[in-house]
Amino acid sequence: MAGVVIVTHVVGLRGPGVVKTPNHLSISAELLDDVTDVMIENGVYLVGQIHSHPSDWVELSDADRLYGIQAAGYLSVVAPNFARDPDTPPGRCGFHVHDHGSWRRLGTWERAWRVALTGGTAPLIVVGGGSDDR
């Protein structure tokens, strides 16, 4: 079906290339290069990202809007409460799409037909080395 994307791989970022503070996340160019290598090796491409915010707030921050990947159709999902609860239902997350040059949050009705959550699993590939959660 045209326009359908199936997530086949999930890449987790770890190690010194990830800098996290309560209100900031940055990823080094070298780590993003490692992600690109994984995509090339597996014949896949980047369709979106999942990140979290410290509270129930699941909108995109100003930094997300300014410095995040800005490509047509790119999906950015925001999980609440630093994604500490693995049982958080998708309806409590914010689903945002880059559309016509800007970000917008998908309404519940639109998310239902634009994002299909099947319950399947995709392999987790960790890049960046190390197991620290910095």
mmCIF file of N, CA and C in Angstrom:
data_model
loop_
_atom_site.group_PDB
_atom_site.id
_atom_site.type_symbol
_atom_site.label_atom_id
_atom_site.label_comp_id
_atom_site.label_asym_id
_atom_site.label_seq_id
_atom_site.Cartn_x
_atom_site.Cartn_y
_atom_site.Cartn_z
ATOM 1 N N MET A 1 0.840 -1.174 0.000
ATOM 2 C CA MET A 1 0.000 0.000 0.000
ATOM 3 C C MET A 1 0.888 1.241 0.000
ATOM 4 N N ALA A 2 0.628 2.189 -0.874
ATOM 5 C CA ALA A 2 1.432 3.402 -0.995
ATOM 6 C C ALA A 2 1.365 4.217 0.296
ATOM 7 N N GLY A 3 2.507 4.759 0.701
ATOM 8 C CA GLY A 3 2.556 5.611 1.875
ATOM 9 C C GLY A 3 2.616 4.874 3.198
ATOM 10 N N VAL A 4 2.678 3.566 3.178
ATOM 11 C CA VAL A 4 2.737 2.788 4.412
ATOM 12 C C VAL A 4 4.201 2.513 4.748
ATOM 13 N N VAL A 5 4.560 2.732 5.993
ATOM 14 C CA VAL A 5 5.908 2.457 6.475
ATOM 15 C C VAL A 5 5.804 1.417 7.577
ATOM 16 N N ILE A 6 6.600 0.390 7.468
ATOM 17 C CA ILE A 6 6.646 -0.643 8.501
ATOM 18 C C ILE A 6 7.991 -0.526 9.215
ATOM 19 N N VAL A 7 7.942 -0.353 10.524
ATOM 20 C CA VAL A 7 9.173 -0.238 11.301
ATOM 21 C C VAL A 7 9.753 -1.632 11.476
ATOM 22 N N THR A 8 10.955 -1.821 10.945
ATOM 23 C CA THR A 8 11.606 -3.128 11.003
ATOM 24 C C THR A 8 12.800 -3.142 11.953
ATOM 25 N N HIS A 9 13.306 -1.987 12.308
ATOM 26 C CA HIS A 9 14.461 -1.898 13.194
ATOM 27 C C HIS A 9 14.271 -0.699 14.122
ATOM 28 N N VAL A 10 14.754 -0.836 15.347
ATOM 29 C CA VAL A 10 14.775 0.258 16.303
ATOM 30 C C VAL A 10 16.217 0.427 16.739
ATOM 31 N N VAL A 11 16.707 1.655 16.716
ATOM 32 C CA VAL A 11 18.093 1.932 17.089
ATOM 33 C C VAL A 11 18.086 2.704 18.407
ATOM 34 N N GLY A 12 18.774 2.156 19.410
ATOM 35 C CA GLY A 12 18.934 2.826 20.695
ATOM 36 C C GLY A 12 20.289 3.487 20.752
ATOM 37 N N LEU A 13 20.334 4.703 21.247
ATOM 38 C CA LEU A 13 21.581 5.466 21.301
ATOM 39 C C LEU A 13 22.131 5.462 22.722
ATOM 40 N N ARG A 14 23.395 5.117 22.861
ATOM 41 C CA ARG A 14 24.051 5.032 24.174
ATOM 42 C C ARG A 14 25.472 5.563 24.071
ATOM 43 N N GLY A 15 26.059 5.770 25.216
ATOM 44 C CA GLY A 15 27.474 6.094 25.289
ATOM 45 C C GLY A 15 27.763 7.580 25.326
ATOM 46 N N PRO A 16 29.031 7.931 25.190
ATOM 47 C CA PRO A 16 29.462 9.325 25.343
ATOM 48 C C PRO A 16 28.963 10.254 24.228
ATOM 49 N N GLY A 17 28.428 9.706 23.136
ATOM 50 C CA GLY A 17 27.882 10.554 22.076
ATOM 51 C C GLY A 17 26.501 11.088 22.385
ATOM 52 N N VAL A 18 25.930 10.649 23.526
ATOM 53 C CA VAL A 18 24.616 11.128 23.961
ATOM 54 C C VAL A 18 24.827 11.968 25.211
ATOM 55 N N VAL A 19 24.395 13.212 25.152
ATOM 56 C CA VAL A 19 24.487 14.095 26.308
ATOM 57 C C VAL A 19 23.066 14.439 26.734
ATOM 58 N N LYS A 20 22.719 14.052 27.972
ATOM 59 C CA LYS A 20 21.378 14.301 28.499
ATOM 60 C C LYS A 20 21.462 15.104 29.785
ATOM 61 N N THR A 21 20.607 16.082 29.896
ATOM 62 C CA THR A 21 20.346 16.782 31.147
ATOM 63 C C THR A 21 18.824 16.860 31.246
ATOM 64 N N PRO A 22 18.278 17.317 32.364
ATOM 65 C CA PRO A 22 16.823 17.327 32.479
ATOM 66 C C PRO A 22 16.090 18.073 31.353
ATOM 67 N N ASN A 23 16.696 19.069 30.771
ATOM 68 C CA ASN A 23 16.017 19.842 29.730
ATOM 69 C C ASN A 23 16.797 19.899 28.421
ATOM 70 N N HIS A 24 17.616 18.886 28.186
ATOM 71 C CA HIS A 24 18.464 18.943 26.993
ATOM 72 C C HIS A 24 18.890 17.532 26.583
ATOM 73 N N LEU A 25 18.932 17.319 25.277
ATOM 74 C CA LEU A 25 19.477 16.090 24.710
ATOM 75 C C LEU A 25 20.243 16.477 23.462
ATOM 76 N N SER A 26 21.466 16.021 23.361
ATOM 77 C CA SER A 26 22.203 16.228 22.113
ATOM 78 C C SER A 26 22.894 14.926 21.731
ATOM 79 N N ILE A 27 23.037 14.756 20.429
ATOM 80 C CA ILE A 27 23.642 13.552 19.862
ATOM 81 C C ILE A 27 24.806 13.996 18.997
ATOM 82 N N SER A 28 25.953 13.398 19.192
ATOM 83 C CA SER A 28 27.140 13.800 18.435
ATOM 84 C C SER A 28 27.012 13.417 16.963
ATOM 85 N N ALA A 29 27.735 14.126 16.138
ATOM 86 C CA ALA A 29 27.764 13.821 14.705
ATOM 87 C C ALA A 29 28.288 12.405 14.473
ATOM 88 N N GLU A 30 29.245 11.973 15.294
ATOM 89 C CA GLU A 30 29.804 10.634 15.150
ATOM 90 C C GLU A 30 28.750 9.554 15.437
ATOM 91 N N LEU A 31 27.919 9.796 16.432
ATOM 92 C CA LEU A 31 26.871 8.832 16.763
ATOM 93 C C LEU A 31 25.815 8.791 15.664
ATOM 94 N N LEU A 32 25.467 9.935 15.128
ATOM 95 C CA LEU A 32 24.516 9.956 14.019
ATOM 96 C C LEU A 32 25.113 9.248 12.802
ATOM 97 N N ASP A 33 26.415 9.350 12.620
ATOM 98 C CA ASP A 33 27.090 8.615 11.552
ATOM 99 C C ASP A 33 26.971 7.109 11.783
ATOM 100 N N ASP A 34 27.082 6.679 13.052
ATOM 101 C CA ASP A 34 26.895 5.258 13.378
ATOM 102 C C ASP A 34 25.478 4.799 13.037
ATOM 103 N N VAL A 35 24.486 5.641 13.299
ATOM 104 C CA VAL A 35 23.097 5.321 12.950
ATOM 105 C C VAL A 35 22.979 5.163 11.436
ATOM 106 N N THR A 36 23.598 6.063 10.699
ATOM 107 C CA THR A 36 23.587 5.982 9.231
ATOM 108 C C THR A 36 24.209 4.674 8.761
ATOM 109 N N ASP A 37 25.310 4.266 9.379
ATOM 110 C CA ASP A 37 25.942 2.988 9.016
ATOM 111 C C ASP A 37 24.982 1.820 9.232
ATOM 112 N N VAL A 38 24.248 1.830 10.346
ATOM 113 C CA VAL A 38 23.280 0.766 10.628
ATOM 114 C C VAL A 38 22.203 0.748 9.543
ATOM 115 N N MET A 39 21.729 1.916 9.149
ATOM 116 C CA MET A 39 20.694 1.986 8.109
ATOM 117 C C MET A 39 21.210 1.423 6.793
ATOM 118 N N ILE A 40 22.413 1.791 6.416
ATOM 119 C CA ILE A 40 22.990 1.306 5.158
ATOM 120 C C ILE A 40 23.178 -0.208 5.204
ATOM 121 N N GLU A 41 23.735 -0.707 6.312
ATOM 122 C CA GLU A 41 23.983 -2.148 6.452
ATOM 123 C C GLU A 41 22.699 -2.963 6.371
ATOM 124 N N ASN A 42 21.573 -2.386 6.818
ATOM 125 C CA ASN A 42 20.305 -3.114 6.866
ATOM 126 C C ASN A 42 19.351 -2.737 5.736
ATOM 127 N N GLY A 43 19.772 -1.828 4.860
ATOM 128 C CA GLY A 43 18.926 -1.430 3.736
ATOM 129 C C GLY A 43 17.634 -0.754 4.161
ATOM 130 N N VAL A 44 17.701 0.061 5.208
ATOM 131 C CA VAL A 44 16.517 0.740 5.728
ATOM 132 C C VAL A 44 16.768 2.244 5.773
ATOM 133 N N TYR A 45 15.738 2.996 6.097
ATOM 134 C CA TYR A 45 15.906 4.438 6.215
ATOM 135 C C TYR A 45 15.171 4.944 7.444
ATOM 136 N N LEU A 46 15.572 6.136 7.891
ATOM 137 C CA LEU A 46 15.046 6.745 9.104
ATOM 138 C C LEU A 46 13.692 7.365 8.825
ATOM 139 N N VAL A 47 12.674 6.964 9.592
ATOM 140 C CA VAL A 47 11.327 7.499 9.392
ATOM 141 C C VAL A 47 10.857 8.323 10.580
ATOM 142 N N GLY A 48 11.542 8.217 11.703
ATOM 143 C CA GLY A 48 11.097 8.972 12.864
ATOM 144 C C GLY A 48 11.952 8.709 14.074
ATOM 145 N N GLN A 49 11.525 9.313 15.164
ATOM 146 C CA GLN A 49 12.250 9.180 16.421
ATOM 147 C C GLN A 49 11.252 9.145 17.565
ATOM 148 N N ILE A 50 11.679 8.557 18.652
ATOM 149 C CA ILE A 50 10.897 8.566 19.881
ATOM 150 C C ILE A 50 11.799 9.160 20.958
ATOM 151 N N HIS A 51 11.273 10.121 21.681
ATOM 152 C CA HIS A 51 12.003 10.667 22.822
ATOM 153 C C HIS A 51 10.996 10.991 23.912
ATOM 154 N N SER A 52 11.481 11.458 25.051
ATOM 155 C CA SER A 52 10.575 11.692 26.170
ATOM 156 C C SER A 52 10.801 13.070 26.771
ATOM 157 N N HIS A 53 9.799 13.481 27.521
ATOM 158 C CA HIS A 53 9.865 14.728 28.283
ATOM 159 C C HIS A 53 9.633 14.392 29.754
ATOM 160 N N PRO A 54 10.002 15.311 30.662
ATOM 161 C CA PRO A 54 9.987 14.984 32.091
ATOM 162 C C PRO A 54 8.612 14.923 32.753
ATOM 163 N N SER A 55 7.580 15.399 32.129
ATOM 164 C CA SER A 55 6.266 15.427 32.769
ATOM 165 C C SER A 55 5.232 14.800 31.840
ATOM 166 N N ASP A 56 3.971 15.081 32.070
ATOM 167 C CA ASP A 56 2.904 14.597 31.192
ATOM 168 C C ASP A 56 2.844 15.367 29.879
ATOM 169 N N TRP A 57 3.623 16.430 29.754
ATOM 170 C CA TRP A 57 3.611 17.286 28.566
ATOM 171 C C TRP A 57 4.248 16.547 27.388
ATOM 172 N N VAL A 58 3.508 16.362 26.303
ATOM 173 C CA VAL A 58 3.997 15.583 25.164
ATOM 174 C C VAL A 58 3.992 16.384 23.857
ATOM 175 N N GLU A 59 3.983 17.709 23.979
ATOM 176 C CA GLU A 59 4.145 18.545 22.789
ATOM 177 C C GLU A 59 5.630 18.581 22.441
ATOM 178 N N LEU A 60 5.967 19.066 21.252
ATOM 179 C CA LEU A 60 7.371 19.270 20.910
ATOM 180 C C LEU A 60 7.845 20.555 21.576
ATOM 181 N N SER A 61 9.043 20.518 22.119
ATOM 182 C CA SER A 61 9.630 21.717 22.712
ATOM 183 C C SER A 61 10.127 22.631 21.591
ATOM 184 N N ASP A 62 10.466 23.856 21.954
ATOM 185 C CA ASP A 62 11.040 24.773 20.961
ATOM 186 C C ASP A 62 12.316 24.179 20.367
ATOM 187 N N ALA A 63 13.139 23.547 21.213
ATOM 188 C CA ALA A 63 14.375 22.933 20.711
ATOM 189 C C ALA A 63 14.064 21.774 19.762
ATOM 190 N N ASP A 64 13.034 20.963 20.079
ATOM 191 C CA ASP A 64 12.634 19.877 19.181
ATOM 192 C C ASP A 64 12.280 20.446 17.806
ATOM 193 N N ARG A 65 11.516 21.524 17.808
ATOM 194 C CA ARG A 65 11.061 22.132 16.547
ATOM 195 C C ARG A 65 12.209 22.756 15.758
ATOM 196 N N LEU A 66 13.140 23.388 16.468
ATOM 197 C CA LEU A 66 14.235 24.093 15.792
ATOM 198 C C LEU A 66 15.373 23.183 15.356
ATOM 199 N N TYR A 67 15.727 22.211 16.202
ATOM 200 C CA TYR A 67 16.945 21.442 15.966
ATOM 201 C C TYR A 67 16.711 19.987 15.581
ATOM 202 N N GLY A 68 15.466 19.529 15.624
ATOM 203 C CA GLY A 68 15.172 18.154 15.240
ATOM 204 C C GLY A 68 15.227 17.987 13.725
ATOM 205 N N ILE A 69 15.188 16.757 13.295
ATOM 206 C CA ILE A 69 15.184 16.465 11.862
ATOM 207 C C ILE A 69 13.911 17.027 11.257
ATOM 208 N N GLN A 70 14.067 17.785 10.187
ATOM 209 C CA GLN A 70 12.932 18.433 9.546
ATOM 210 C C GLN A 70 12.826 17.949 8.107
ATOM 211 N N ALA A 71 12.183 16.814 7.940
ATOM 212 C CA ALA A 71 11.983 16.225 6.617
ATOM 213 C C ALA A 71 10.507 15.897 6.468
ATOM 214 N N ALA A 72 9.988 16.106 5.282
ATOM 215 C CA ALA A 72 8.563 15.866 5.035
ATOM 216 C C ALA A 72 8.167 14.457 5.447
ATOM 217 N N GLY A 73 7.134 14.351 6.260
ATOM 218 C CA GLY A 73 6.625 13.059 6.693
ATOM 219 C C GLY A 73 7.336 12.465 7.887
ATOM 220 N N TYR A 74 8.421 13.088 8.359
ATOM 221 C CA TYR A 74 9.175 12.561 9.496
ATOM 222 C C TYR A 74 8.301 12.587 10.748
ATOM 223 N N LEU A 75 8.333 11.528 11.518
ATOM 224 C CA LEU A 75 7.500 11.386 12.701
ATOM 225 C C LEU A 75 8.344 11.557 13.960
ATOM 226 N N SER A 76 7.848 12.352 14.887
ATOM 227 C CA SER A 76 8.505 12.518 16.180
ATOM 228 C C SER A 76 7.479 12.215 17.262
ATOM 229 N N VAL A 77 7.744 11.168 18.036
ATOM 230 C CA VAL A 77 6.840 10.736 19.088
ATOM 231 C C VAL A 77 7.439 11.144 20.432
ATOM 232 N N VAL A 78 6.621 11.751 21.282
ATOM 233 C CA VAL A 78 7.063 12.176 22.605
ATOM 234 C C VAL A 78 6.318 11.362 23.658
ATOM 235 N N ALA A 79 7.081 10.641 24.468
ATOM 236 C CA ALA A 79 6.517 9.872 25.574
ATOM 237 C C ALA A 79 6.594 10.714 26.851
ATOM 238 N N PRO A 80 5.604 10.589 27.731
ATOM 239 C CA PRO A 80 5.623 11.375 28.970
ATOM 240 C C PRO A 80 6.527 10.761 30.037
ATOM 241 N N ASN A 81 6.842 11.577 31.040
ATOM 242 C CA ASN A 81 7.504 11.127 32.274
ATOM 243 C C ASN A 81 8.796 10.354 32.037
ATOM 244 N N PHE A 82 9.632 10.897 31.152
ATOM 245 C CA PHE A 82 10.921 10.283 30.823
ATOM 246 C C PHE A 82 10.772 8.832 30.372
ATOM 247 N N ALA A 83 9.598 8.456 29.852
ATOM 248 C CA ALA A 83 9.325 7.106 29.332
ATOM 249 C C ALA A 83 9.650 6.026 30.362
ATOM 250 N N ARG A 84 9.405 6.321 31.616
ATOM 251 C CA ARG A 84 9.722 5.357 32.690
ATOM 252 C C ARG A 84 8.706 4.226 32.799
ATOM 253 N N ASP A 85 7.496 4.425 32.278
ATOM 254 C CA ASP A 85 6.457 3.406 32.400
ATOM 255 C C ASP A 85 6.317 2.656 31.081
ATOM 256 N N PRO A 86 6.765 1.403 31.020
ATOM 257 C CA PRO A 86 6.684 0.648 29.761
ATOM 258 C C PRO A 86 5.248 0.354 29.330
ATOM 259 N N ASP A 87 4.287 0.547 30.228
ATOM 260 C CA ASP A 87 2.885 0.290 29.897
ATOM 261 C C ASP A 87 2.135 1.559 29.489
ATOM 262 N N THR A 88 2.858 2.632 29.210
ATOM 263 C CA THR A 88 2.210 3.872 28.776
ATOM 264 C C THR A 88 1.469 3.612 27.469
ATOM 265 N N PRO A 89 0.171 3.874 27.440
ATOM 266 C CA PRO A 89 -0.569 3.645 26.189
ATOM 267 C C PRO A 89 -0.199 4.700 25.143
ATOM 268 N N PRO A 90 -0.236 4.347 23.868
ATOM 269 C CA PRO A 90 0.103 5.307 22.809
ATOM 270 C C PRO A 90 -0.719 6.593 22.891
ATOM 271 N N GLY A 91 -1.943 6.500 23.372
ATOM 272 C CA GLY A 91 -2.795 7.681 23.474
ATOM 273 C C GLY A 91 -2.281 8.734 24.435
ATOM 274 N N ARG A 92 -1.351 8.368 25.328
ATOM 275 C CA ARG A 92 -0.756 9.346 26.247
ATOM 276 C C ARG A 92 0.488 9.988 25.662
ATOM 277 N N CYS A 93 0.919 9.524 24.487
ATOM 278 C CA CYS A 93 2.094 10.084 23.818
ATOM 279 C C CYS A 93 1.652 11.141 22.804
ATOM 280 N N GLY A 94 2.569 12.020 22.453
ATOM 281 C CA GLY A 94 2.305 12.991 21.395
ATOM 282 C C GLY A 94 2.928 12.500 20.097
ATOM 283 N N PHE A 95 2.132 12.416 19.044
ATOM 284 C CA PHE A 95 2.605 12.007 17.718
ATOM 285 C C PHE A 95 2.611 13.249 16.840
ATOM 286 N N HIS A 96 3.798 13.616 16.342
ATOM 287 C CA HIS A 96 3.962 14.846 15.569
ATOM 288 C C HIS A 96 4.562 14.499 14.217
ATOM 289 N N VAL A 97 4.109 15.181 13.183
ATOM 290 C CA VAL A 97 4.630 14.940 11.840
ATOM 291 C C VAL A 97 5.115 16.267 11.258
ATOM 292 N N HIS A 98 6.230 16.179 10.522
ATOM 293 C CA HIS A 98 6.719 17.360 9.823
ATOM 294 C C HIS A 98 5.980 17.418 8.492
ATOM 295 N N ASP A 99 5.192 18.452 8.314
ATOM 296 C CA ASP A 99 4.254 18.516 7.206
ATOM 297 C C ASP A 99 4.197 19.944 6.664
ATOM 298 N N HIS A 100 4.420 20.098 5.382
ATOM 299 C CA HIS A 100 4.367 21.421 4.736
ATOM 300 C C HIS A 100 5.291 22.436 5.410
ATOM 301 N N GLY A 101 6.488 21.988 5.774
ATOM 302 C CA GLY A 101 7.509 22.892 6.307
ATOM 303 C C GLY A 101 7.430 23.184 7.786
ATOM 304 N N SER A 102 6.529 22.540 8.520
ATOM 305 C CA SER A 102 6.466 22.777 9.964
ATOM 306 C C SER A 102 5.947 21.529 10.671
ATOM 307 N N TRP A 103 6.079 21.547 11.970
ATOM 308 C CA TRP A 103 5.624 20.429 12.795
ATOM 309 C C TRP A 103 4.174 20.636 13.188
ATOM 310 N N ARG A 104 3.427 19.549 13.244
ATOM 311 C CA ARG A 104 2.080 19.608 13.801
ATOM 312 C C ARG A 104 1.785 18.289 14.497
ATOM 313 N N ARG A 105 0.999 18.391 15.560
ATOM 314 C CA ARG A 105 0.620 17.198 16.314
ATOM 315 C C ARG A 105 -0.569 16.535 15.623
ATOM 316 N N LEU A 106 -0.486 15.223 15.484
ATOM 317 C CA LEU A 106 -1.592 14.476 14.899
ATOM 318 C C LEU A 106 -2.729 14.391 15.914
ATOM 319 N N GLY A 107 -3.932 14.703 15.467
ATOM 320 C CA GLY A 107 -5.090 14.517 16.319
ATOM 321 C C GLY A 107 -5.364 13.038 16.479
ATOM 322 N N THR A 108 -6.125 12.689 17.497
ATOM 323 C CA THR A 108 -6.445 11.286 17.764
ATOM 324 C C THR A 108 -7.059 10.624 16.547
ATOM 325 N N TRP A 109 -7.973 11.311 15.890
ATOM 326 C CA TRP A 109 -8.652 10.747 14.711
ATOM 327 C C TRP A 109 -7.658 10.493 13.583
ATOM 328 N N GLU A 110 -6.714 11.411 13.399
ATOM 329 C CA GLU A 110 -5.740 11.262 12.309
ATOM 330 C C GLU A 110 -4.691 10.208 12.645
ATOM 331 N N ARG A 111 -4.267 10.193 13.896
ATOM 332 C CA ARG A 111 -3.270 9.196 14.293
ATOM 333 C C ARG A 111 -3.799 7.785 14.042
ATOM 334 N N ALA A 112 -5.093 7.605 14.239
ATOM 335 C CA ALA A 112 -5.700 6.285 14.077
ATOM 336 C C ALA A 112 -5.520 5.729 12.667
ATOM 337 N N TRP A 113 -5.475 6.587 11.663
ATOM 338 C CA TRP A 113 -5.298 6.065 10.301
ATOM 339 C C TRP A 113 -3.918 6.323 9.731
ATOM 340 N N ARG A 114 -3.100 7.191 10.361
ATOM 341 C CA ARG A 114 -1.757 7.460 9.847
ATOM 342 C C ARG A 114 -0.681 6.631 10.520
ATOM 343 N N VAL A 115 -0.921 6.188 11.756
ATOM 344 C CA VAL A 115 0.069 5.429 12.513
ATOM 345 C C VAL A 115 -0.599 4.154 12.999
ATOM 346 N N ALA A 116 -0.173 3.029 12.467
ATOM 347 C CA ALA A 116 -0.737 1.745 12.874
ATOM 348 C C ALA A 116 0.229 1.064 13.828
ATOM 349 N N LEU A 117 -0.209 0.843 15.050
ATOM 350 C CA LEU A 117 0.602 0.155 16.035
ATOM 351 C C LEU A 117 0.132 -1.287 16.071
ATOM 352 N N THR A 118 0.997 -2.179 15.618
ATOM 353 C CA THR A 118 0.575 -3.566 15.432
ATOM 354 C C THR A 118 0.898 -4.475 16.604
ATOM 355 N N GLY A 119 1.738 -4.012 17.513
ATOM 356 C CA GLY A 119 2.128 -4.877 18.619
ATOM 357 C C GLY A 119 3.276 -5.802 18.266
ATOM 358 N N GLY A 120 3.763 -5.701 17.032
ATOM 359 C CA GLY A 120 4.912 -6.505 16.629
ATOM 360 C C GLY A 120 6.177 -5.988 17.271
ATOM 361 N N THR A 121 7.237 -6.722 17.112
ATOM 362 C CA THR A 121 8.507 -6.291 17.675
ATOM 363 C C THR A 121 9.536 -6.141 16.566
ATOM 364 N N ALA A 122 10.392 -5.176 16.734
ATOM 365 C CA ALA A 122 11.492 -4.950 15.807
ATOM 366 C C ALA A 122 12.780 -5.124 16.602
ATOM 367 N N PRO A 123 13.839 -5.627 15.972
ATOM 368 C CA PRO A 123 15.086 -5.805 16.717
ATOM 369 C C PRO A 123 15.643 -4.464 17.190
ATOM 370 N N LEU A 124 16.174 -4.455 18.400
ATOM 371 C CA LEU A 124 16.815 -3.265 18.947
ATOM 372 C C LEU A 124 18.304 -3.352 18.665
ATOM 373 N N ILE A 125 18.821 -2.352 17.988
ATOM 374 C CA ILE A 125 20.242 -2.263 17.685
ATOM 375 C C ILE A 125 20.785 -1.091 18.482
ATOM 376 N N VAL A 126 21.704 -1.323 19.381
ATOM 377 C CA VAL A 126 22.270 -0.249 20.197
ATOM 378 C C VAL A 126 23.561 0.221 19.546
ATOM 379 N N VAL A 127 23.663 1.533 19.319
ATOM 380 C CA VAL A 127 24.878 2.089 18.746
ATOM 381 C C VAL A 127 25.484 3.073 19.747
ATOM 382 N N GLY A 128 26.771 3.271 19.630
ATOM 383 C CA GLY A 128 27.463 4.232 20.474
ATOM 384 C C GLY A 128 28.276 3.597 21.568
ATOM 385 N N GLY A 129 28.116 2.310 21.765
ATOM 386 C CA GLY A 129 28.908 1.623 22.758
ATOM 387 C C GLY A 129 28.564 2.042 24.166
ATOM 388 N N GLY A 130 29.029 1.279 25.094
ATOM 389 C CA GLY A 130 28.792 1.578 26.497
ATOM 390 C C GLY A 130 27.363 1.278 26.887
ATOM 391 N N SER A 131 27.137 1.174 28.171
ATOM 392 C CA SER A 131 25.793 0.904 28.644
ATOM 393 C C SER A 131 25.306 1.987 29.575
ATOM 394 N N ASP A 132 26.067 3.077 29.651
ATOM 395 C CA ASP A 132 25.643 4.142 30.569
ATOM 396 C C ASP A 132 24.405 4.840 30.025
ATOM 397 N N ASP A 133 23.671 5.455 30.913
ATOM 398 C CA ASP A 133 22.437 6.137 30.530
ATOM 399 C C ASP A 133 22.604 7.651 30.614
ATOM 400 N N ARG A 134 23.771 8.124 30.283
ATOM 401 C CA ARG A 134 24.002 9.562 30.383
ATOM 402 C C ARG A 134 23.123 10.313 29.438
#
